[in-house]
PDB file of C-alpha atoms and ligand atoms in Angstrom:
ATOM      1  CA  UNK G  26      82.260 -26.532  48.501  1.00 94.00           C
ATOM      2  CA  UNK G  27      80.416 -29.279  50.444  1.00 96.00           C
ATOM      3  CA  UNK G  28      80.185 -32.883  50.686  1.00 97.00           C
ATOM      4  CA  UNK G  29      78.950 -35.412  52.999  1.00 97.00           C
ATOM      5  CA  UNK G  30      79.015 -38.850  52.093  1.00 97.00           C
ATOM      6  CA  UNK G  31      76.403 -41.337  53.801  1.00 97.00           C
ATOM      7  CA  UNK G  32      76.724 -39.555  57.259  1.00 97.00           C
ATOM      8  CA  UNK G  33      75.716 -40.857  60.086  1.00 98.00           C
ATOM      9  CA  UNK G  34      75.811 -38.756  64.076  1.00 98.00           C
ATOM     10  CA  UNK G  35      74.721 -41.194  67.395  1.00 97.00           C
ATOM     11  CA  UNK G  36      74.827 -39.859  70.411  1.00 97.00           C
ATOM     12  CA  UNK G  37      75.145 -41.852  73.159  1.00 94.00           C
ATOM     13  CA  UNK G  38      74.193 -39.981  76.174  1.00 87.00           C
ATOM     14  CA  UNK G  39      71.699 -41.611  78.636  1.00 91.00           C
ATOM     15  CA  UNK G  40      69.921 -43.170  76.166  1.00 92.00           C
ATOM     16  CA  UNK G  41      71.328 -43.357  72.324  1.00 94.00           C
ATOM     17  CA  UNK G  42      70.012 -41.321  70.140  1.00 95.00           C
ATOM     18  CA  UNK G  43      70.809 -41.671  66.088  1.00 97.00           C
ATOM     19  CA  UNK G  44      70.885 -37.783  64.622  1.00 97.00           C
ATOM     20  CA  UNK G  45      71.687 -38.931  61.411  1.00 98.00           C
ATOM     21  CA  UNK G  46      71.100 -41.916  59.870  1.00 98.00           C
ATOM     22  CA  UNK G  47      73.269 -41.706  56.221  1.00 97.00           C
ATOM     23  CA  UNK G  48      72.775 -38.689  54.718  1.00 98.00           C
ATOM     24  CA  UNK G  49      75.024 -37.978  51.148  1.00 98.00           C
ATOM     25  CA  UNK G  50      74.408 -33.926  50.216  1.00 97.00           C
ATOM     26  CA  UNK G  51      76.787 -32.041  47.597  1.00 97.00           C
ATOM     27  CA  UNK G  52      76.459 -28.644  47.526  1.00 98.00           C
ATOM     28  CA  UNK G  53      78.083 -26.162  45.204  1.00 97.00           C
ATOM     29  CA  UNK G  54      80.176 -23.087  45.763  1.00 97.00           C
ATOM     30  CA  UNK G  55      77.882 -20.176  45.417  1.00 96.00           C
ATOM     31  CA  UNK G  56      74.695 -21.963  46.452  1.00 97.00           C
ATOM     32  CA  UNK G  57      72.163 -20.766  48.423  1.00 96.00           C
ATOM     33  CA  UNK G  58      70.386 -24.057  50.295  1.00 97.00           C
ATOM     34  CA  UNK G  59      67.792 -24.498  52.648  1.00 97.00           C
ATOM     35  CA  UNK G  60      67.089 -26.933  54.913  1.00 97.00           C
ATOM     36  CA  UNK G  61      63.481 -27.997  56.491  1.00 97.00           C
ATOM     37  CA  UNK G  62      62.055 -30.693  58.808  1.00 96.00           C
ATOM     38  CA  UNK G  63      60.461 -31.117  61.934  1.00 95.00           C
ATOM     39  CA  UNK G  64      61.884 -30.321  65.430  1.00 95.00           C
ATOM     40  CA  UNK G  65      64.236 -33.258  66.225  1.00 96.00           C
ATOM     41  CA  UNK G  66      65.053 -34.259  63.141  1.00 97.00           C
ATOM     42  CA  UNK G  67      68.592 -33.760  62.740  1.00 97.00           C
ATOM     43  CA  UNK G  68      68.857 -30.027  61.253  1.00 98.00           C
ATOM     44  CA  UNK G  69      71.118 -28.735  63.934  1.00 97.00           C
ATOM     45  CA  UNK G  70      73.433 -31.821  63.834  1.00 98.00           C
ATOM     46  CA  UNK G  71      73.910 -31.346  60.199  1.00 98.00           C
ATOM     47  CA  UNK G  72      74.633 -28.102  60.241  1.00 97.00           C
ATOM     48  CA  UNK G  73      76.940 -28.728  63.321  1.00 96.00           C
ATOM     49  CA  UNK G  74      78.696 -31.250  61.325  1.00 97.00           C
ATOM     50  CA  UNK G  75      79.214 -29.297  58.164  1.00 97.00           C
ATOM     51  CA  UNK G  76      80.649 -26.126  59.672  1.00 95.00           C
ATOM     52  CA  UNK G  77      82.832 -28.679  61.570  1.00 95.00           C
ATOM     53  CA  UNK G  78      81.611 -28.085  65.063  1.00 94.00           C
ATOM     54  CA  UNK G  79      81.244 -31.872  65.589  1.00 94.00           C
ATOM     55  CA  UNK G  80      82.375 -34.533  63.730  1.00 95.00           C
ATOM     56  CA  UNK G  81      80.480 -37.505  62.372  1.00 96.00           C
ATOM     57  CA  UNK G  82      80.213 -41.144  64.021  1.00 96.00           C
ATOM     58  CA  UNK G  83      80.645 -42.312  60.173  1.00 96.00           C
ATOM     59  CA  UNK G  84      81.358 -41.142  56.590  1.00 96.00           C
ATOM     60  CA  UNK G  85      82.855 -37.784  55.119  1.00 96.00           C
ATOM     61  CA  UNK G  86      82.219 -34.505  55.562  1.00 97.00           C
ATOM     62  CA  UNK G  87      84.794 -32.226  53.218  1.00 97.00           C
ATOM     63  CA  UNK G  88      84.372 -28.704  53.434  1.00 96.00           C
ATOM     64  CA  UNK G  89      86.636 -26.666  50.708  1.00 92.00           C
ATOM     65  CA  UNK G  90      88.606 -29.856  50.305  1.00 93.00           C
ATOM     66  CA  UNK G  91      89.463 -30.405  53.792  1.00 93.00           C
ATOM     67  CA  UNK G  92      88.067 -33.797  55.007  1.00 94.00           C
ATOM     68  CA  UNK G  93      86.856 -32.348  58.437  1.00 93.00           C
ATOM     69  CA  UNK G  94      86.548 -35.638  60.303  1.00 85.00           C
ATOM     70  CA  UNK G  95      90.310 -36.231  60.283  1.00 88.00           C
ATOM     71  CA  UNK G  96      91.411 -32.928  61.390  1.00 91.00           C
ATOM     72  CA  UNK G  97      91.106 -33.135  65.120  1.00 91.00           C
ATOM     73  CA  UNK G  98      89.622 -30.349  67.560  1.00 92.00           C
ATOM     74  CA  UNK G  99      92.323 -27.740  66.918  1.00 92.00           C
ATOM     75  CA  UNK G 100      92.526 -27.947  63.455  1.00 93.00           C
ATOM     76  CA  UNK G 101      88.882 -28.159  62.894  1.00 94.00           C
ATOM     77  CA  UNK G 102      88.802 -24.844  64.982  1.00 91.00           C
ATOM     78  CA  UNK G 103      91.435 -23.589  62.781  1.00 90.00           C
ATOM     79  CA  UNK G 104      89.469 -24.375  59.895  1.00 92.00           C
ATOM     80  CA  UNK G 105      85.968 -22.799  61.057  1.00 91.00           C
ATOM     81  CA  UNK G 106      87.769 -19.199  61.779  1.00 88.00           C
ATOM     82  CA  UNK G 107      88.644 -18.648  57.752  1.00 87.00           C
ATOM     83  CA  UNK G 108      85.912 -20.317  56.594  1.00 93.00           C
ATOM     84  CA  UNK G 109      82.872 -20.626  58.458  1.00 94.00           C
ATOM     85  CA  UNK G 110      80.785 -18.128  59.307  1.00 94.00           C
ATOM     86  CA  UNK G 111      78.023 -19.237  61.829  1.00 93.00           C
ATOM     87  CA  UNK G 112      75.139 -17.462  62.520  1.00 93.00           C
ATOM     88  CA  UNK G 113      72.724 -18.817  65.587  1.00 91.00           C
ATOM     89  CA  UNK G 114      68.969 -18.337  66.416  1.00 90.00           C
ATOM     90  CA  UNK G 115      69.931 -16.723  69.675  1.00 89.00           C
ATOM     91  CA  UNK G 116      72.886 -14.617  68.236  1.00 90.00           C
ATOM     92  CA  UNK G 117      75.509 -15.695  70.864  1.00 93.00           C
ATOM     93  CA  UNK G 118      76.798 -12.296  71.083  1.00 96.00           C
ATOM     94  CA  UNK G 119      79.449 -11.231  73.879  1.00 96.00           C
ATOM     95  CA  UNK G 120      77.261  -9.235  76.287  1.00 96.00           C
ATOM     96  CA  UNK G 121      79.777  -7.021  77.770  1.00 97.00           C
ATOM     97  CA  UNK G 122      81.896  -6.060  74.308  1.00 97.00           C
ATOM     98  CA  UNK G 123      80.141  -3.761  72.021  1.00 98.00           C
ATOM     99  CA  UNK G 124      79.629  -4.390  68.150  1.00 98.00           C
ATOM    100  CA  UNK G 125      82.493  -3.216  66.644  1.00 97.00           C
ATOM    101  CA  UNK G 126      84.372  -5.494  69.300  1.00 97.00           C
ATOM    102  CA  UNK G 127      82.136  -8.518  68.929  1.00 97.00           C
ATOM    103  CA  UNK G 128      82.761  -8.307  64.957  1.00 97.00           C
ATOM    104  CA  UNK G 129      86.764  -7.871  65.652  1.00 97.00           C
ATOM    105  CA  UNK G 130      86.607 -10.875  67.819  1.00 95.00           C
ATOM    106  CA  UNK G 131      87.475 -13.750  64.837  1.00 93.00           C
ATOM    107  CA  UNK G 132      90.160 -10.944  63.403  1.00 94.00           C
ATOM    108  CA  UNK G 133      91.976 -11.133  66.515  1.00 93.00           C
ATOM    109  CA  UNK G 134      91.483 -14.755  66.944  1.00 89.00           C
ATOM    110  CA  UNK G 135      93.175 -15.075  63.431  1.00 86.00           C
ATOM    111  CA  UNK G 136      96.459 -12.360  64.380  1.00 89.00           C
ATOM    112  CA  UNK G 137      95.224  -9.878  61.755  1.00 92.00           C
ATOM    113  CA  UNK G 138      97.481  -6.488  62.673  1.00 93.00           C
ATOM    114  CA  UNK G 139      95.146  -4.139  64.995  1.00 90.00           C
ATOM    115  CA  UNK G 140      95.377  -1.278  62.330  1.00 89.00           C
ATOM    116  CA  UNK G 141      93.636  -3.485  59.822  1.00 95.00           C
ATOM    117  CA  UNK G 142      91.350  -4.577  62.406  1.00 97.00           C
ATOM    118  CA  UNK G 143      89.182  -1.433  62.866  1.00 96.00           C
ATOM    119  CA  UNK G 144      89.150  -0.911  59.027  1.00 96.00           C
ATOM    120  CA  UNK G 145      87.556  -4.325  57.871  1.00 96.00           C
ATOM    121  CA  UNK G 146      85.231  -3.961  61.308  1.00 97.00           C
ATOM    122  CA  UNK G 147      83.391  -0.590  60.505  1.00 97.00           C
ATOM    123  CA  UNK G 148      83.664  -1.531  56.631  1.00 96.00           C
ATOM    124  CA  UNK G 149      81.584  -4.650  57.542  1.00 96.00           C
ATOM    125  CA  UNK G 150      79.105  -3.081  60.106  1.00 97.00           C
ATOM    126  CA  UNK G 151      78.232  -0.511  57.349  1.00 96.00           C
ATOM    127  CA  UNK G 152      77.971  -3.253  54.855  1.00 94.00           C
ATOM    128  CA  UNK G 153      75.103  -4.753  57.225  1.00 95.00           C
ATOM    129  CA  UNK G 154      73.454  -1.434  57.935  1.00 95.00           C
ATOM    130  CA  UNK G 155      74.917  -0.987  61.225  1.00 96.00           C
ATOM    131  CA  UNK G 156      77.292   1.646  60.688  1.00 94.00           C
ATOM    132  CA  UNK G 157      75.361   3.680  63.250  1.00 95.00           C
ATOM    133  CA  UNK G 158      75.596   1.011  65.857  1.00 96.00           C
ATOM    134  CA  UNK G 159      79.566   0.025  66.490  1.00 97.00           C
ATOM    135  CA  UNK G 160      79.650   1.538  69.823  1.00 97.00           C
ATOM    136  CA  UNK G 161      76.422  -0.002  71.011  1.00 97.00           C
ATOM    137  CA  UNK G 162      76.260  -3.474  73.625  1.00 97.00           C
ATOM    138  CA  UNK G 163      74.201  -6.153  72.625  1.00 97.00           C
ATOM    139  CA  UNK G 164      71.760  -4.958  74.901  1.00 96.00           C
ATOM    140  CA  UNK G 165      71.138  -2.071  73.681  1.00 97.00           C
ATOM    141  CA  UNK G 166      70.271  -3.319  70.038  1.00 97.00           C
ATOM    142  CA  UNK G 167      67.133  -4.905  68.942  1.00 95.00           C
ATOM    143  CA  UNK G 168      67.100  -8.299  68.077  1.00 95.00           C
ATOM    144  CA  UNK G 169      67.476  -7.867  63.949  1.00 95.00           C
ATOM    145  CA  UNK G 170      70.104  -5.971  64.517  1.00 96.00           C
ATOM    146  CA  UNK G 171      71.806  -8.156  67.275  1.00 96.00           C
ATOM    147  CA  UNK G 172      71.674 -10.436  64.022  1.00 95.00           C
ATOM    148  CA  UNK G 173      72.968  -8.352  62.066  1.00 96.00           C
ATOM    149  CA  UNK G 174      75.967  -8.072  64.439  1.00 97.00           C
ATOM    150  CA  UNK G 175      76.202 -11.840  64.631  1.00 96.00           C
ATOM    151  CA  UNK G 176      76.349 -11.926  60.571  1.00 96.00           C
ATOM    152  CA  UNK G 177      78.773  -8.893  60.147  1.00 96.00           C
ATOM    153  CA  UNK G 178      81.041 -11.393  62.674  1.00 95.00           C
ATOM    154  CA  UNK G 179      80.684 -14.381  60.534  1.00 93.00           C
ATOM    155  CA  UNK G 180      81.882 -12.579  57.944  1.00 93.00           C
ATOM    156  CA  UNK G 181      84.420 -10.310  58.870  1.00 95.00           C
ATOM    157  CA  UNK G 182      86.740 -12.796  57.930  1.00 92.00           C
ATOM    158  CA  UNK G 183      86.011 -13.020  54.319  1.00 92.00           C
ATOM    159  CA  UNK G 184      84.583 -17.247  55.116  1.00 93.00           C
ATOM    160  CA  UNK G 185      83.265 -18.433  52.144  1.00 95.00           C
ATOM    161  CA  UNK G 186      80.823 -20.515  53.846  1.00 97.00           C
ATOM    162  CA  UNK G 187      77.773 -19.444  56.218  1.00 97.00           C
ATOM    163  CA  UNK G 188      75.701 -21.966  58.093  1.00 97.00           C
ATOM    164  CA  UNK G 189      72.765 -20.157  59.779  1.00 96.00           C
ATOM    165  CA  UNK G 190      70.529 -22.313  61.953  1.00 96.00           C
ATOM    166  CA  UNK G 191      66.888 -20.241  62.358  1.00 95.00           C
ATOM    167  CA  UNK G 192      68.498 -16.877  62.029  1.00 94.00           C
ATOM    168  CA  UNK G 193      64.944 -15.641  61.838  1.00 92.00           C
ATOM    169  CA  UNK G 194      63.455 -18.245  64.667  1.00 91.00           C
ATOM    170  CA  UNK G 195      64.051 -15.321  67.657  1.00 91.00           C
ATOM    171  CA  UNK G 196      62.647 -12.680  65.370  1.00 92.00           C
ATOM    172  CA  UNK G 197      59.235 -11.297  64.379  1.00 92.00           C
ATOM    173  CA  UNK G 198      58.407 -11.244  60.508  1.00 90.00           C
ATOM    174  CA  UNK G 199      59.296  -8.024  59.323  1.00 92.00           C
ATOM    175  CA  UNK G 200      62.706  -8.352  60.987  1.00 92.00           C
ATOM    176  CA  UNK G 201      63.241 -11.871  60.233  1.00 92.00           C
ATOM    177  CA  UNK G 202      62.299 -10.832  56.462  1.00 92.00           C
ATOM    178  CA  UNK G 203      65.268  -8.271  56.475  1.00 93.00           C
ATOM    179  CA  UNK G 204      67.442 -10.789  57.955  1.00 94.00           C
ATOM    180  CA  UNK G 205      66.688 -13.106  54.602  1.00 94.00           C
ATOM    181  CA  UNK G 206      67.456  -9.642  52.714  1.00 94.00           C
ATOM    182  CA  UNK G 207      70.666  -9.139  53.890  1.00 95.00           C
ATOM    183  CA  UNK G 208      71.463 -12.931  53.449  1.00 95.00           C
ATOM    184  CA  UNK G 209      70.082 -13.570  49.860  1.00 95.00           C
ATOM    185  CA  UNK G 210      72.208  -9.791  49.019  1.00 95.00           C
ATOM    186  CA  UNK G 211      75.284 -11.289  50.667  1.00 95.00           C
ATOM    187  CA  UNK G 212      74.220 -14.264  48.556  1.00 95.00           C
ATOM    188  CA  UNK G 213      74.399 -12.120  45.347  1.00 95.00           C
ATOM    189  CA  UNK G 214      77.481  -9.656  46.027  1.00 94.00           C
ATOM    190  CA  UNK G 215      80.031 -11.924  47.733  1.00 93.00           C
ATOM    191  CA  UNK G 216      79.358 -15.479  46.339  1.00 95.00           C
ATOM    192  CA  UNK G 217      78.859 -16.720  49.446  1.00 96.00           C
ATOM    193  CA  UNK G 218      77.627 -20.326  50.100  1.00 97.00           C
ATOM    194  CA  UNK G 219      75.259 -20.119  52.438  1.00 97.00           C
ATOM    195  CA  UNK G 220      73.418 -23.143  53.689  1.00 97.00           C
ATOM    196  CA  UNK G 221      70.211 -21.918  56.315  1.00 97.00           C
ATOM    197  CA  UNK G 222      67.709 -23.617  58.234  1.00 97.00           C
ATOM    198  CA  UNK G 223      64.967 -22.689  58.306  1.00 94.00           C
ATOM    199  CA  UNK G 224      60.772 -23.686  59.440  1.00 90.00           C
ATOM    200  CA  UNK G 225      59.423 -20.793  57.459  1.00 87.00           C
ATOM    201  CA  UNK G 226      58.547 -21.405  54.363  1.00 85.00           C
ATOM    202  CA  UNK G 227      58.493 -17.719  52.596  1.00 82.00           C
ATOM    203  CA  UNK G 228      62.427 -17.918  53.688  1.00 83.00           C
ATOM    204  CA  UNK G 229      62.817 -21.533  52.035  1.00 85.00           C
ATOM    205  CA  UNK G 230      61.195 -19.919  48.768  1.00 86.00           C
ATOM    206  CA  UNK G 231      63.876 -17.361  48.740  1.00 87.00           C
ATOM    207  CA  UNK G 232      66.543 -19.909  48.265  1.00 92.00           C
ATOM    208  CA  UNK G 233      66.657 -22.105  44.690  1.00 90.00           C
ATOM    209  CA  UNK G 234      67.326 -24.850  46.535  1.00 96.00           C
ATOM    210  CA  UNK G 235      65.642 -26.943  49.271  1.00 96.00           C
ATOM    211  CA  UNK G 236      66.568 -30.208  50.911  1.00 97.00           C
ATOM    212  CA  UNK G 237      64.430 -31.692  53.589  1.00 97.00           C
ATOM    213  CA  UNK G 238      65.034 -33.766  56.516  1.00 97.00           C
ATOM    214  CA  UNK G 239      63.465 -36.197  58.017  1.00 97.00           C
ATOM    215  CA  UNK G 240      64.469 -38.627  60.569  1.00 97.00           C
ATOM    216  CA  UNK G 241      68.210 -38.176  60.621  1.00 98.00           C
ATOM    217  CA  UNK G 242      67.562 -38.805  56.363  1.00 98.00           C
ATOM    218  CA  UNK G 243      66.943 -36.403  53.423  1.00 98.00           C
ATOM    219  CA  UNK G 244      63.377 -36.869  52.662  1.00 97.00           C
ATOM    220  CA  UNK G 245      63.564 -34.625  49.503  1.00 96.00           C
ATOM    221  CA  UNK G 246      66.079 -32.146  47.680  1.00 95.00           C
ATOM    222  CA  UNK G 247      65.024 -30.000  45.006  1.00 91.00           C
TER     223      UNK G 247
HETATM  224  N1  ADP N  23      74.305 -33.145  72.185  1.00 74.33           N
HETATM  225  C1  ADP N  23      73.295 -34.025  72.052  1.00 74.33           C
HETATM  226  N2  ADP N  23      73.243 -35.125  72.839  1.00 74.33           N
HETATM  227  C2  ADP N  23      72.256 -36.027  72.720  1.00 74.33           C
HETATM  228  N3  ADP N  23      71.255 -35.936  71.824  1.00 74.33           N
HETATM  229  C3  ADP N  23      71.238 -34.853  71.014  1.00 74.33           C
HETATM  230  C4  ADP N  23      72.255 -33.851  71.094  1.00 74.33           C
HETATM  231  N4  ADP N  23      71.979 -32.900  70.158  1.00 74.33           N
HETATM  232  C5  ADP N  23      70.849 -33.302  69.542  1.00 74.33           C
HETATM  233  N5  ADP N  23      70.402 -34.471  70.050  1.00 74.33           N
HETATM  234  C6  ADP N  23      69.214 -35.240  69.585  1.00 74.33           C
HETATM  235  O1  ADP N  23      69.403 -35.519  68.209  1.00 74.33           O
HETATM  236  C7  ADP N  23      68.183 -35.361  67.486  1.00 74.33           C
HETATM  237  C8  ADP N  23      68.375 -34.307  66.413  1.00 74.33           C
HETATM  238  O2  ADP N  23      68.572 -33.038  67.030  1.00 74.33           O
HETATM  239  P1  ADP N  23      68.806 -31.695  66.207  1.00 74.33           P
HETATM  240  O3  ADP N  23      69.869 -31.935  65.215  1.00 74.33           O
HETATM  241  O4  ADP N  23      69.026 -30.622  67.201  1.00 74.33           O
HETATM  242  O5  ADP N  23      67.414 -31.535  65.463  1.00 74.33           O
HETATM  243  P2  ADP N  23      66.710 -30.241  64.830  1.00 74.33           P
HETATM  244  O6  ADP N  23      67.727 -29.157  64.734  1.00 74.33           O
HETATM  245  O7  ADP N  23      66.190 -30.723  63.497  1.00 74.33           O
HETATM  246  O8  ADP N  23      65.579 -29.888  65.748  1.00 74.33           O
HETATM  247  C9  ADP N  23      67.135 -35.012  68.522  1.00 74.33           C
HETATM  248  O9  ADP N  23      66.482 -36.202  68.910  1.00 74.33           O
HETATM  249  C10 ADP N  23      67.944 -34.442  69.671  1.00 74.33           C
HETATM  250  O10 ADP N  23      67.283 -34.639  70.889  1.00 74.33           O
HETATM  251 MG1   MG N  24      67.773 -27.238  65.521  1.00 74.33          MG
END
């Protein structure tokens, strides 16, 4: 599903900064991954990189074949609306469009036909336990279920990839813990590879497989 090949990310702002410093990472269809380090060292950039939000200063990152690095900006957008589904520590919801239309956002982007629009939304809010909530603005939801929202959009498209970056960070533990519920059952029922970062280590245990960073470098992977 995923492979980056000795993958390296500078950024040269005011002063340079190297993100990634050759990192090589296959990971399967169907896995469920997490990835640990300390702040700064290059979790967001990877993630960035692999769900093809940014591309590389060197090496390969192929996602479901596609070798995302050559596509350029428009294609790689094209490419993240059927098959990434990204799911942010702050949620990065729409504040003025309620649930149901924050989840039929991607469908639209992608030309789906209106009547099937409103079908796969509510199927997918009650699939995340927010069949309750469609008509409800992100303000009016509490932050596991703004999540949830954010999730149900990621996947609304049927993307057989989701990249979460601390999709428990903004959360307090009993939420965050059915956050990694509905994940590691998405996990199981759809086959979905998800990849998640994570600093909390009861979430790491729930995934088989760990890979740490360190440094813009994978410390360990296990
Ligand atoms: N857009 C950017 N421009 C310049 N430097 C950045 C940018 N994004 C991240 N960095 C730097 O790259 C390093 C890795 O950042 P990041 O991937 O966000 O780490 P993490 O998610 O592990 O905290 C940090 O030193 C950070 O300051
Ligand atoms: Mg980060």
């Amino acid at each position: 599903m995923l492979e980056l090949e000795d993958v390296h990310k500078v950024y040269e702002g005011k002063s340079r900064v190297a993100a990634l410093s050759g990192v090589s990472l296959r990971i399967a269809a169907g896995e469920m991954v997490a990835v640990m380090g300390p702040s700064g060292s290059g979790k967001s950039t990877l993630l960035h990189l692999m769900g093809g939000l940014d591309v590389p200063t060197h090496g390969r990152v192929v996602v479901a074949g596609e070798d995302l690095a050559e596509k350029g900006e428009e294609g790689r957008s094209l490419f993240r609306r059927t098959h990434v589904a990204y799911v942010f520590q702050a949620f990065h919801l729409m504040p003025t469009l309620s649930s149901a239309q924050n989840v039929a956002l991607p469908l639209h982007l992608a030309g789906v036909p209106r009547r099937d629009v409103d079908e796969r939304v509510a199927r997918t809010l009650v699939d995340v336990g927010l069949g309750e909530r469609a008509g409800h603005l992100p303000d009016e939801l509490s932050g596991g279920e703004r999540q949830r929202v954010a999730i149900a959009r990621g996947l609304v498209t049927g993307a057989p990839l989701l990249l979460a970056d601390e999709p428990t960070g903004n959360l307090d533990s009993a939420r965050g813990a059915e956050i990694l519920g509905l994940l590691t059952r998405i996990h199981a029922e759809r086959g979905t590879t998800i990849v998640m970062v994570t600093h909390d280590e009861a979430a790491a245990g729930t995934c088989r497989r760990v890979v740490r960073i360190r440094d813009g470098r994978v410390e360990s992977d296990r």
